[in-house]
Coordinates of C-alpha atoms in Angstrom, one line a residue:
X230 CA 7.3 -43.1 23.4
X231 CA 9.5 -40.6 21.3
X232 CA 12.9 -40.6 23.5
X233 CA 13.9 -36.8 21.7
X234 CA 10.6 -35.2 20.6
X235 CA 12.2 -31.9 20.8
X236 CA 14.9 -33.5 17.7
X237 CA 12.6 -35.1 16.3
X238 CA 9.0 -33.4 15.9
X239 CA 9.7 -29.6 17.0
X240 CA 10.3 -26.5 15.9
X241 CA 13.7 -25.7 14.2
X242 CA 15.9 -22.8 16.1
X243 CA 18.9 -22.0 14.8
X244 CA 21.3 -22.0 17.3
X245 CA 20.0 -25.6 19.3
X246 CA 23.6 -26.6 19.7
X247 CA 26.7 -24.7 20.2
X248 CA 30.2 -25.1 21.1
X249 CA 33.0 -21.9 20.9
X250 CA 33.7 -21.4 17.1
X251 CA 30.2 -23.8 15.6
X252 CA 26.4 -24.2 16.0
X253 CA 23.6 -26.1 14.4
X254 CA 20.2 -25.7 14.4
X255 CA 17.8 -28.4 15.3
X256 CA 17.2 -29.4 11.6
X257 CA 20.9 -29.3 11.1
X258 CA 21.7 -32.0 14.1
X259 CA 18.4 -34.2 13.1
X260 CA 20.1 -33.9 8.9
X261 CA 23.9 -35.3 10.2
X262 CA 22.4 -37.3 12.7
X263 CA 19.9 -39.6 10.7
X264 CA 22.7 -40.0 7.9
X265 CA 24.8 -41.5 10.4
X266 CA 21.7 -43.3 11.6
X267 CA 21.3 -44.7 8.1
X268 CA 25.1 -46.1 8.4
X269 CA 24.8 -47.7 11.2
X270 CA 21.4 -49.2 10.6
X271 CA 21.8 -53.2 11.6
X272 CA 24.7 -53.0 14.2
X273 CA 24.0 -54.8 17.6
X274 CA 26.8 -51.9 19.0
X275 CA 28.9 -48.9 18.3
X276 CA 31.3 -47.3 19.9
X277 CA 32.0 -43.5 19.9
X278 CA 34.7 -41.7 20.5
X279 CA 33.8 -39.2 22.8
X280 CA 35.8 -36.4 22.6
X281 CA 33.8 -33.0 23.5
X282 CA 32.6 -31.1 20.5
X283 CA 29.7 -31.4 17.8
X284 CA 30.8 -34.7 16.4
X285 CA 30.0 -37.0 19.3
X286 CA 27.1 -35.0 19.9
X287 CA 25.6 -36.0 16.7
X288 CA 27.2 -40.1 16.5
X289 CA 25.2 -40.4 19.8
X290 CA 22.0 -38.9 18.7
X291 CA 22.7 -41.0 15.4
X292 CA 22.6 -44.2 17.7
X293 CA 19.5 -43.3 19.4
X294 CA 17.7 -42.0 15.6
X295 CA 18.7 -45.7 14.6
X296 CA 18.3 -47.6 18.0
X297 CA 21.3 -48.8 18.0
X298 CA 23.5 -48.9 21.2
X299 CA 25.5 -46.7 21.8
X300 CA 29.3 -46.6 24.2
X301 CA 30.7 -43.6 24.6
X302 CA 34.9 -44.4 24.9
X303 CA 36.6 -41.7 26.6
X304 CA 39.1 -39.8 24.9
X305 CA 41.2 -40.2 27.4
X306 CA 41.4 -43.5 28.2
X307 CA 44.4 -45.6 28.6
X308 CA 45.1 -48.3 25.7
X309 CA 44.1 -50.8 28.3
X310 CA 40.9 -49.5 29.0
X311 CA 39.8 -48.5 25.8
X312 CA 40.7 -52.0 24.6
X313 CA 38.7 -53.5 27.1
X314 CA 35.9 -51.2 26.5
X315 CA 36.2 -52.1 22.8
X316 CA 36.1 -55.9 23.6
X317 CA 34.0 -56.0 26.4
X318 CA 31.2 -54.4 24.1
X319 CA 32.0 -56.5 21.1
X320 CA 31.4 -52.6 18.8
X321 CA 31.1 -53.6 15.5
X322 CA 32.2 -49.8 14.9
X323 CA 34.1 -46.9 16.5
X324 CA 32.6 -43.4 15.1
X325 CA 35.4 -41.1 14.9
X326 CA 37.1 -38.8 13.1
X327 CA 40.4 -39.9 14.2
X328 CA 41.4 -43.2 12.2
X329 CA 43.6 -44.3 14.8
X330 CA 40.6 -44.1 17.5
X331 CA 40.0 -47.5 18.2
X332 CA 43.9 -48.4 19.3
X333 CA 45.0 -51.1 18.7
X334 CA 41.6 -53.3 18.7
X335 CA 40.4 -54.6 15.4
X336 CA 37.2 -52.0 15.2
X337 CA 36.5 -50.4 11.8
X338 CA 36.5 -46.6 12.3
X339 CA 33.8 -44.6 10.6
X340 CA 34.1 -41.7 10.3
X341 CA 31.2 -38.6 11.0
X342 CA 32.2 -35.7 10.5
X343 CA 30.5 -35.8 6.2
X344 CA 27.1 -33.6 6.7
X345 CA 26.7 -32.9 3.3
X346 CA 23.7 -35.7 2.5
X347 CA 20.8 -35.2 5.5
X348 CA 19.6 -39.1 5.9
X349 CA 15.8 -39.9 6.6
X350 CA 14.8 -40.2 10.3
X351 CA 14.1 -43.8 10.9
X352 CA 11.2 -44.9 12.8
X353 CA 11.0 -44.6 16.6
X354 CA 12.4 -47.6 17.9
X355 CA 10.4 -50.2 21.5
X356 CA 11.1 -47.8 24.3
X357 CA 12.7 -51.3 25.9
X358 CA 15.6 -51.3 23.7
X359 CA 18.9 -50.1 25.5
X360 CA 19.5 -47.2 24.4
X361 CA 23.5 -46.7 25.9
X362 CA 26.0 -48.8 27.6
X363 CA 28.0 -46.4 30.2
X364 CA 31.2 -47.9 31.4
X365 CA 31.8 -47.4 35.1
X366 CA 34.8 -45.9 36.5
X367 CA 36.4 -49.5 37.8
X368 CA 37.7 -48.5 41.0
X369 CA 36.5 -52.0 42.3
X370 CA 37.6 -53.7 38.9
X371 CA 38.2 -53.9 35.2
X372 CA 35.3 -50.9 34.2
X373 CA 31.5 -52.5 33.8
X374 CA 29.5 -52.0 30.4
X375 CA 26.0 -50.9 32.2
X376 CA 23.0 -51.4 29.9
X377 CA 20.5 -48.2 30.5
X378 CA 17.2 -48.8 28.5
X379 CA 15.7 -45.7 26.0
X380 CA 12.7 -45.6 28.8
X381 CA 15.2 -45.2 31.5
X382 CA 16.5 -42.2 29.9
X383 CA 13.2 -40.3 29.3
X384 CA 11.9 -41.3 33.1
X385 CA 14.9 -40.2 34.3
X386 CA 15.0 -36.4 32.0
X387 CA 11.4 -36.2 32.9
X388 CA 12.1 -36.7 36.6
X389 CA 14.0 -33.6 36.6
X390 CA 12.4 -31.4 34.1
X391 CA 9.7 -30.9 36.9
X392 CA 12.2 -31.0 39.9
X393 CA 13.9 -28.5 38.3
X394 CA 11.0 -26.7 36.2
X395 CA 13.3 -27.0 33.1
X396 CA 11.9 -26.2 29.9
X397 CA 12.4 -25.0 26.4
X398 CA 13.0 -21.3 27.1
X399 CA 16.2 -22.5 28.8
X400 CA 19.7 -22.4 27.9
X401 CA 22.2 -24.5 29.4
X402 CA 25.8 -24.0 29.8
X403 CA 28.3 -27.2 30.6
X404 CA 31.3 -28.2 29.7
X405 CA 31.1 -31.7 31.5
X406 CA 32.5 -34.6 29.3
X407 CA 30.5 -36.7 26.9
X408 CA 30.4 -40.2 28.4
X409 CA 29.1 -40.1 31.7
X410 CA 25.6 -39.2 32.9
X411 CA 26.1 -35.9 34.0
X412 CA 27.3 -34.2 30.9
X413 CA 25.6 -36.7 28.5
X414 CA 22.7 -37.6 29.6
X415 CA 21.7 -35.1 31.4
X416 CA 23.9 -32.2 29.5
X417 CA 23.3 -33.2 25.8
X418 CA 20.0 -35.8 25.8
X419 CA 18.1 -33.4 28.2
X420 CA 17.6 -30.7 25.8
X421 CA 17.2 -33.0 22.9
X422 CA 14.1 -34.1 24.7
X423 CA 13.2 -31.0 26.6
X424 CA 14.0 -28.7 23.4
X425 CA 15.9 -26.1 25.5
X426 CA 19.3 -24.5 23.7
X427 CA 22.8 -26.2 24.5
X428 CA 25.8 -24.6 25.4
X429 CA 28.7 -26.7 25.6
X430 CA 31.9 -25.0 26.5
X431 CA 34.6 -27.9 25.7
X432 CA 36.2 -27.6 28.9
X433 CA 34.3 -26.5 32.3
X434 CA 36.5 -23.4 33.1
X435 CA 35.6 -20.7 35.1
X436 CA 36.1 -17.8 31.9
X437 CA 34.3 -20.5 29.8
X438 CA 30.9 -20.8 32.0
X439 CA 31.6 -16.9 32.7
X440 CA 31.6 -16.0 29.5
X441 CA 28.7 -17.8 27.8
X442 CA 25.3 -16.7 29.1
X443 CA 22.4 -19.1 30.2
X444 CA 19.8 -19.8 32.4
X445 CA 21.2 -23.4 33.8
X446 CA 25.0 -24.2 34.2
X447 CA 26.1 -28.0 35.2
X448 CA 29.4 -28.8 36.9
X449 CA 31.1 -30.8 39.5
X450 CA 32.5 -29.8 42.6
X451 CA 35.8 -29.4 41.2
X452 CA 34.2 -26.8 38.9
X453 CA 32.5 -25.1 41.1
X454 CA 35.3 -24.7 43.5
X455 CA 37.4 -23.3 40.4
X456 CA 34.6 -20.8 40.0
X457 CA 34.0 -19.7 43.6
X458 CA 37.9 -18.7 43.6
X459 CA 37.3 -16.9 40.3
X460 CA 35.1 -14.2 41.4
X461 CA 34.4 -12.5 38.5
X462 CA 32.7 -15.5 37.1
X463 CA 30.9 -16.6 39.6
X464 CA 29.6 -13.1 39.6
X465 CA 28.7 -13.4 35.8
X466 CA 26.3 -16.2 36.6
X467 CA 24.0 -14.5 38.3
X468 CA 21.5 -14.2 35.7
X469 CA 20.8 -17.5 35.8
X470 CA 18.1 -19.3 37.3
X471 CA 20.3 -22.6 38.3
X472 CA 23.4 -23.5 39.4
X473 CA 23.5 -27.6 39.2
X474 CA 25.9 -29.8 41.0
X475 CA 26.6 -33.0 40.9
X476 CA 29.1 -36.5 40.9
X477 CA 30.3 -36.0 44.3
X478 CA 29.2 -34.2 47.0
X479 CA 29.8 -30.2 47.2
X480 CA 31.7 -29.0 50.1
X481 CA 29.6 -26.5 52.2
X482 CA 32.2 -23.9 52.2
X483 CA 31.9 -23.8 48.3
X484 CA 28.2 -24.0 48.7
X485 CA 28.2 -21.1 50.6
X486 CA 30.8 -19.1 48.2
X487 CA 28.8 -19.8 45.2
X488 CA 25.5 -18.3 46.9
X489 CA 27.3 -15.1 48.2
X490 CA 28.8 -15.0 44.5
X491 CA 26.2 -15.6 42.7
X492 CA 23.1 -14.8 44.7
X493 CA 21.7 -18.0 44.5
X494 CA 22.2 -21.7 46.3
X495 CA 23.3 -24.5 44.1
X496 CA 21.1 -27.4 43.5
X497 CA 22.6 -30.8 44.7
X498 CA 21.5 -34.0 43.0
X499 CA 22.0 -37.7 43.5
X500 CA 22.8 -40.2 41.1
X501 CA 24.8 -42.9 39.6
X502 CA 25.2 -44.7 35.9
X503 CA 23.2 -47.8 37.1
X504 CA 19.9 -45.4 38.5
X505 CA 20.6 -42.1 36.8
X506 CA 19.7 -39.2 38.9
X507 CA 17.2 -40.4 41.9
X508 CA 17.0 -37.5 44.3
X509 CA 17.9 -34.1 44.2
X510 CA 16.7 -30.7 45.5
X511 CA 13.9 -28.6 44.2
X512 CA 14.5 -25.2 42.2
X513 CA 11.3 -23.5 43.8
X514 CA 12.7 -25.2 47.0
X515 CA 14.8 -24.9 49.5
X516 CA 18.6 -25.8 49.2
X517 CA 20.6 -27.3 52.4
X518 CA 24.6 -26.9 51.7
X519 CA 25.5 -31.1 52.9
X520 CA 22.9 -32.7 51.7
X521 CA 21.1 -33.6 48.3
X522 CA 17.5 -33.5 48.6
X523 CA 14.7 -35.5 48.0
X524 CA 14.1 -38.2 45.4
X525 CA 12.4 -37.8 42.3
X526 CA 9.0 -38.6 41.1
X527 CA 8.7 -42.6 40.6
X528 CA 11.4 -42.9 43.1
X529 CA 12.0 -44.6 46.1
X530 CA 14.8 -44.9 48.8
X531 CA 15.5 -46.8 51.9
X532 CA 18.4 -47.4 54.6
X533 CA 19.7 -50.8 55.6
X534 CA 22.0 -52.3 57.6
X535 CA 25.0 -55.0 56.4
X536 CA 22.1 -57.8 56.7
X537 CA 19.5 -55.9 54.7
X538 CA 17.4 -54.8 57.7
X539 CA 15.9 -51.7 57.3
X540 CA 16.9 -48.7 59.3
X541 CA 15.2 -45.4 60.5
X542 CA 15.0 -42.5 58.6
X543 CA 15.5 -40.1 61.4
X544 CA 18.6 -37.9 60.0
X545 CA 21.4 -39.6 62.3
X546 CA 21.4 -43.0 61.5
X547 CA 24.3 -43.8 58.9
X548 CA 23.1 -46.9 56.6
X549 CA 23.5 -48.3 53.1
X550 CA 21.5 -46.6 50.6
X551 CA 19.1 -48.4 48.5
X552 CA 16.8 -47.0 45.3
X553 CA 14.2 -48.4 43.4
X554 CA 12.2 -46.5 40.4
X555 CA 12.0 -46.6 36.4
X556 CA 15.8 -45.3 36.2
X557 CA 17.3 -48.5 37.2
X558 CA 19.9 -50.2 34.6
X559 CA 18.5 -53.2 32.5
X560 CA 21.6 -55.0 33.5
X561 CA 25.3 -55.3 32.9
X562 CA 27.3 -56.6 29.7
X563 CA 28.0 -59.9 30.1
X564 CA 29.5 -62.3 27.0
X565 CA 27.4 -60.6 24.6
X566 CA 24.0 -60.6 26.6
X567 CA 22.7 -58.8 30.0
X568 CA 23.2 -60.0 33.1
X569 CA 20.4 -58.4 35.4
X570 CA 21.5 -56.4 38.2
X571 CA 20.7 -58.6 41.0
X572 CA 18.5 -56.3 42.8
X573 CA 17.1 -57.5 46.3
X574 CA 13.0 -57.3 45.6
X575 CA 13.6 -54.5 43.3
X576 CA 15.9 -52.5 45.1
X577 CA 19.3 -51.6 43.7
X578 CA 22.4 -51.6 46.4
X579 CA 24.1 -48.1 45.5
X580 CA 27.2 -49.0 47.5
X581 CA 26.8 -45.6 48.7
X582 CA 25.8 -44.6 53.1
X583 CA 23.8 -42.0 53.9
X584 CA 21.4 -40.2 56.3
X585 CA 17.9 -39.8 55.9
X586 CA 15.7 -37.2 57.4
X587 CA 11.9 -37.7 58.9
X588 CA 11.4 -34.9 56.1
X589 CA 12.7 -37.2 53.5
X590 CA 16.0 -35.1 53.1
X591 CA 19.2 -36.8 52.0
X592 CA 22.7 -36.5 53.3
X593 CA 25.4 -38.5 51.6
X594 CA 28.0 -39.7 53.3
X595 CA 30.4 -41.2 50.5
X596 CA 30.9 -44.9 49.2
X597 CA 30.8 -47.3 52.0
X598 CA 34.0 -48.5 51.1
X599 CA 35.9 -45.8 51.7
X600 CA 33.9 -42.9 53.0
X601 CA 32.1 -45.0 55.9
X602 CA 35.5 -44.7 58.3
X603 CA 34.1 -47.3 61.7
X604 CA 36.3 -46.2 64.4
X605 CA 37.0 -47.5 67.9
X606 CA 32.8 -48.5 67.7
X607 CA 32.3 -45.3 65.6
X608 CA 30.8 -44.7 62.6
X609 CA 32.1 -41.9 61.4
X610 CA 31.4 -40.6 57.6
X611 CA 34.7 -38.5 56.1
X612 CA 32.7 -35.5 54.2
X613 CA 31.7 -34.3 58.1
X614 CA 35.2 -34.3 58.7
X615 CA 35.9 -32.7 55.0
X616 CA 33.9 -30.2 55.9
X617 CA 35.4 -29.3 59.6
X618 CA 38.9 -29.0 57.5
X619 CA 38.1 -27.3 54.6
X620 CA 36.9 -24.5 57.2
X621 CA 40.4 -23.8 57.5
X622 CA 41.6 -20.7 56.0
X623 CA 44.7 -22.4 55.5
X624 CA 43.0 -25.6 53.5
X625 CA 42.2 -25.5 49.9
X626 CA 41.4 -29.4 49.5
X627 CA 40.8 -32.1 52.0
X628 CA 40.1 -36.0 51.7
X629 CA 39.5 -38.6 54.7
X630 CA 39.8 -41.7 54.9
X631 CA 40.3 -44.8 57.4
X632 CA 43.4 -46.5 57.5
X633 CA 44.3 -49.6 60.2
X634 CA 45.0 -49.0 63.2
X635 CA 45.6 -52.1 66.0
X636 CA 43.4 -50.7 69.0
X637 CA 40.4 -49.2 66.7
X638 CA 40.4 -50.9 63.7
X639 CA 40.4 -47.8 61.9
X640 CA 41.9 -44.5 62.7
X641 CA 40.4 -41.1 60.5
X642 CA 43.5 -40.4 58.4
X643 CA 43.1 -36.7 56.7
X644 CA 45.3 -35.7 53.3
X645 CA 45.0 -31.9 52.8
X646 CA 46.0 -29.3 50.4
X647 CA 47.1 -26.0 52.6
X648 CA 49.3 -23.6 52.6
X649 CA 51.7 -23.6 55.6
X650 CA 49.9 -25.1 58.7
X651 CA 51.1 -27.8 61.4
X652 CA 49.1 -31.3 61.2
X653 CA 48.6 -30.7 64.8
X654 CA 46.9 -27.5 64.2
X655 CA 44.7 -28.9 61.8
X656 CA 43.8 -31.7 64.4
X657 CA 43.2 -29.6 67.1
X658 CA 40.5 -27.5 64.8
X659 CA 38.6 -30.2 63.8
X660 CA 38.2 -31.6 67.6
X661 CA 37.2 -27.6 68.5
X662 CA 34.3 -28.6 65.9
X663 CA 33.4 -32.0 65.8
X664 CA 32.7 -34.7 68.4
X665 CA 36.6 -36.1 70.2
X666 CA 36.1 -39.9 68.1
X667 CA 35.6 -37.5 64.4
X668 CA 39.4 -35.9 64.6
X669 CA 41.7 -36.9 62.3
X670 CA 44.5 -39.2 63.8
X671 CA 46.8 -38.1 61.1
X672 CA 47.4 -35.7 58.7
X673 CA 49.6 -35.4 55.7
X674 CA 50.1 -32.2 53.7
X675 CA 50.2 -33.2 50.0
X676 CA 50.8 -31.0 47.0
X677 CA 47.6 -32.7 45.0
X678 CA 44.8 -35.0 45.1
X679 CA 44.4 -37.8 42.8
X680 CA 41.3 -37.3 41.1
X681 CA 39.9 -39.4 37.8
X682 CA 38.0 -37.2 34.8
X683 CA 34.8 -35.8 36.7
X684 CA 37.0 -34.4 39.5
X685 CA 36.6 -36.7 41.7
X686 CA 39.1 -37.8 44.3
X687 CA 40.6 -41.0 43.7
X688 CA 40.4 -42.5 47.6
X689 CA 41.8 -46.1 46.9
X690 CA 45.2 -44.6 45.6
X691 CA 45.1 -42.6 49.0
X692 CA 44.8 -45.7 50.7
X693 CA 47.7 -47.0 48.6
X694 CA 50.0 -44.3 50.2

C-alpha cells in the first residue's frame, strides 16, 4: 500500500501546494520532502513544529517519505505543554526553522527550510508502521500522544473520497491548523493521496476562503459562523461543490445561513484523533442541519448505556457512542511503547452521546461529560438547548452546561454572548420552544467564550466559573 500515490507516482502540476505569497509543484514537495526524508532516516520520532505554511507541510510529508513518526507540536503551545509533548514523545528531533523551537527541552532542532539538493524517495515503508502521533487536547489530563497507523490514514482518506466523491480535479481551500486531524490529515494528506490541488490560506478568515477559489473549503464552526456574518464571502463560495464542517457540531442557525448564502448545505462529519472521521453526510445526499450523517464505509457504530448494554437506535434515545472500523488508533504513548486502547470487543468508547436514527442517521449530543446535562430524571443534551438560544436575534454565541443543584442534581446553566436582553427573557424563549425540564435555570451574559485553537468552547473552564 503506497500511503501518498498522488506524491509519490503521479503526474507533476505545478501549482499542487499553495499558500498566499508561495506554491510548489508536486515534484517540488516530493524533491524537499525526500531530502528531509534522507535526514531523518533512523529516528524512532520527530517532532515538527507546526506552524501553518509550506515548511511543515513538507517535514510531515518527509516523515511519512521516511516512515518515520511524526508529532506535530503546536505553535502555540504553552512551555509546559510543548515540554511535555517533547518528553512524552522522547523526539530525537524538532524540524523547525526557528532555533529556539523546542523550548527549553534538550531536542536538537533541524532545520528545513534548505530545498536546494532534491533527496531520493525511499522505499514505501509496512502499511502497520504508525505513521503520526496526534496529541489530544487534555481537557481530562496532561495531553495524550495517540499512535495512528499509515493504514489508518489511507482507510480513513479513502472513506471519504467516496462519501464525498473527492477527486483529483478538486481544489481545496482551508486554513485549519497543521496538527490536528481536520486540517492535517484530512486538509494536507488528503490531497497528497487523492492528488487534488491544495489551498491553504494560513489563517481561516472569512476574506481569506472568499478570496481564493475552489471546489472544497474545510472549517469549523467558528469559521463558518465568521463567514455567514461576512456575507460577501459566503456569497463567493458558491462556486464550489462542498462546504465541509467539522470538530464540533455546527449550529443550525449557521447551517441555515450558509445554505441561503451560499446555495448549498454544508456537509457535517464526525470524528476524533483516536478514529479519524467515522460518519459523515453524503455530497450527492441529503444534509440535515443537527446532525452528522452516516458512518463511513468499513465502519460501524452502536449506543450503550453506563454498563455497556446496548441501546436502540430509534432517534430519541440519548446513549454513549461507540465506533469500530480500520480508523481506530494503534494505541497511546506509553514509556516509549504503545499501550493499546483498551477497546471493549473491538469497540472504541468515544466519550461522546448521541442519537441514532432507524435510518442510521446521527445526532451528536456533545461529550458526556459535559454536554449530557441529567436533570431532575432528565436527560437533557446542551446543543438542543444551544440551538433554542442561538434563535435569538439578540444571541450571537451560546454554551450549556449542568451545574449542581440540591433538588435535581443538575440544573441547565446557559452562558450567552447577546447584545442587550434580560436572562429572564432568554429563559422564557427557550421554554416557548423546548419541553418545561430543557430551560435554562440560569443565564449569565458574558462578553466571550473560552475556546482552545479549533474554535471550540472550552466547557470545563465554564464550569470553573
Amino acid at each position: 500500500m503506497t500511503l501518498l500515490p498522488a506524491l509519490t507516482g503521479g503526474d507533476d502540476l505545478a501549482d499542487a501546494v499553495a499558500t498566499p505569497g508561495d506554491s510548489l509543484s508536486r515534484h517540488e514537495l516530493l524533491g524537499w520532502a525526500s531530502a528531509i526524508a534522507e535526514r531523518i532516516s533512523g529516528h524512532e520520532i520527530v517532532a515538527v513544529d507546526a506552524k501553518p505554511g509550506l515548511p511543515t507541510i513538507a517535514a510531515v510529508t518527509g516523515g511519512l517519505l521516511a516512515g518515520v513518526p511524526v508529532v506535530p507540536v503546536p505553535p502555540d503551545a504553552g512551555e509546559l505543554e510543548r515540554a511535555h509533548i517533547l518528553r512524552d514523545s522522547r523526539a530525537a528531533l524538532m524540524l523547525s526553522d526557528d532555533h529556539e523551537a523546542a523550548g527549553d527541552s534538550p531536542v536538537p532542532v533541524m532545520a528545513v527550510s534548505d530545498r536546494k539538493r532534491p533527496g531520493s524517495v525511499p522505499p514505501e515503508p509496512e502499511a502497520k508502521r504508525p505513521a503520526l502521533v496526534l496529541y489530544t487536547s487534555g481537557t481530562t489530563g496532561p495531553p495524550k500522544g495517540v499512535v495512528i497507523s499509515r493504514a489508518a490514514l489511507a482507510a480513513g482518506l479513502d472513506a471519504l473520497a467516496e462519501a464525498w466523491q473527492w477527486t483529483a480535479d478538486d481544489t481545496l481551500v482551508h486554513g485549519l491548523p497543521l496538527y490536528h486531524v481536520h486540517g492535517l490529515v484530512l486538509g494536507v494528506l488528503g490531497p497528497l493521496r487523492l492528488g487534488c490541488r491544495l489551498r491553504h490560506t494560513i489563517k481561516p478568515t472569512p476574506q481569506g476562503y472568499g478570496s481564493t477559489p475552489g471546489t472544497m473549503y474545510f472549517g469549523v464552526p467558528t469559521v463558518w459562523s465568521r463567514i455567514a456574518n461576512t456575507p460577501d464571502a459566503a456569497r463567493a463560495l458558491r462556486p464550489a461543490r462542498l462546504l465541509v464542517s467539522g470538530s464540533a457540531p455546527l449550529p443550525v442557525p449557521v447551517f441555515d445561513a450558509l445554505r441561503e448564502l451560499t446555495g448549498q448545505a454544508p456537509v457535517e462529519r464526525y470524528g476524533m484523533t483516536e478514529t479519524l472521521i467515522t460518519v459523515s453526510a453524503r455530497a450527492g445526499g441529503e444534509r440535515r442541519a443537527g446532525q452528522v450523517g452516516t458512518p463511513l464505509t468499513g465502519v460501524r457504530t452502536r449506543l450503550v448505556d453506563e454498563s455497556g448494554a446496548p441501546l436502540p437506535a430509534d432517534g430519541a434515545t440519548i446513549g454513549h457512542l461507540q465506533v469500530t472500523g480500520p480508523t481506530l488508533l494503534d494505541g497511546y504513548l506509553r514509556g516509549g511503547g504503545v499501550e493499546p486502547p483498551g477497546l471493549a470487543g473491538g469497540w472504541f468508547p468515544t466519550g461522546d452521546v448521541a442519537t441514532i436514527g432507524a435510518d442510521g442517521w446521527h445526532r451528536l449530543v456533545g461529550r458526556a461529560s459535559t454536554d449530557l446535562i441529567k436533570t431532575g430524571g432528565y436527560r437533557v443534551g446542551a446543543g438542543e438547548v444551544e440551538d433554542a438560544l442561538l434563535l435569538h436575534p439578540a444571541v450571537r454565541e451560546a454554551a450549556v452546561i449542568g451545574t449542581p443543584h440540591a433538588d435535581l442534581g443538575e440544573q441547565v446553566t446557559a452562558f450567552v454572548v447577546a447584545d442587550p436582553v434580560t436572562e429572564q427573557e432568554l429563559i422564557t424563549f427557550v421554554a416557548d420552544r423546548l419541553a418545561a425540564h430543557k430551560r435554562p435555570r440560569i443565564v449569565r451574559i458574558v462578553g466571550e467564550l473560552p475556546r482552545n485553537g479549533m474554535g471550540k468552547v472550552q466547557k470545563k473552564l465554564l464550569a470553573a466559573m
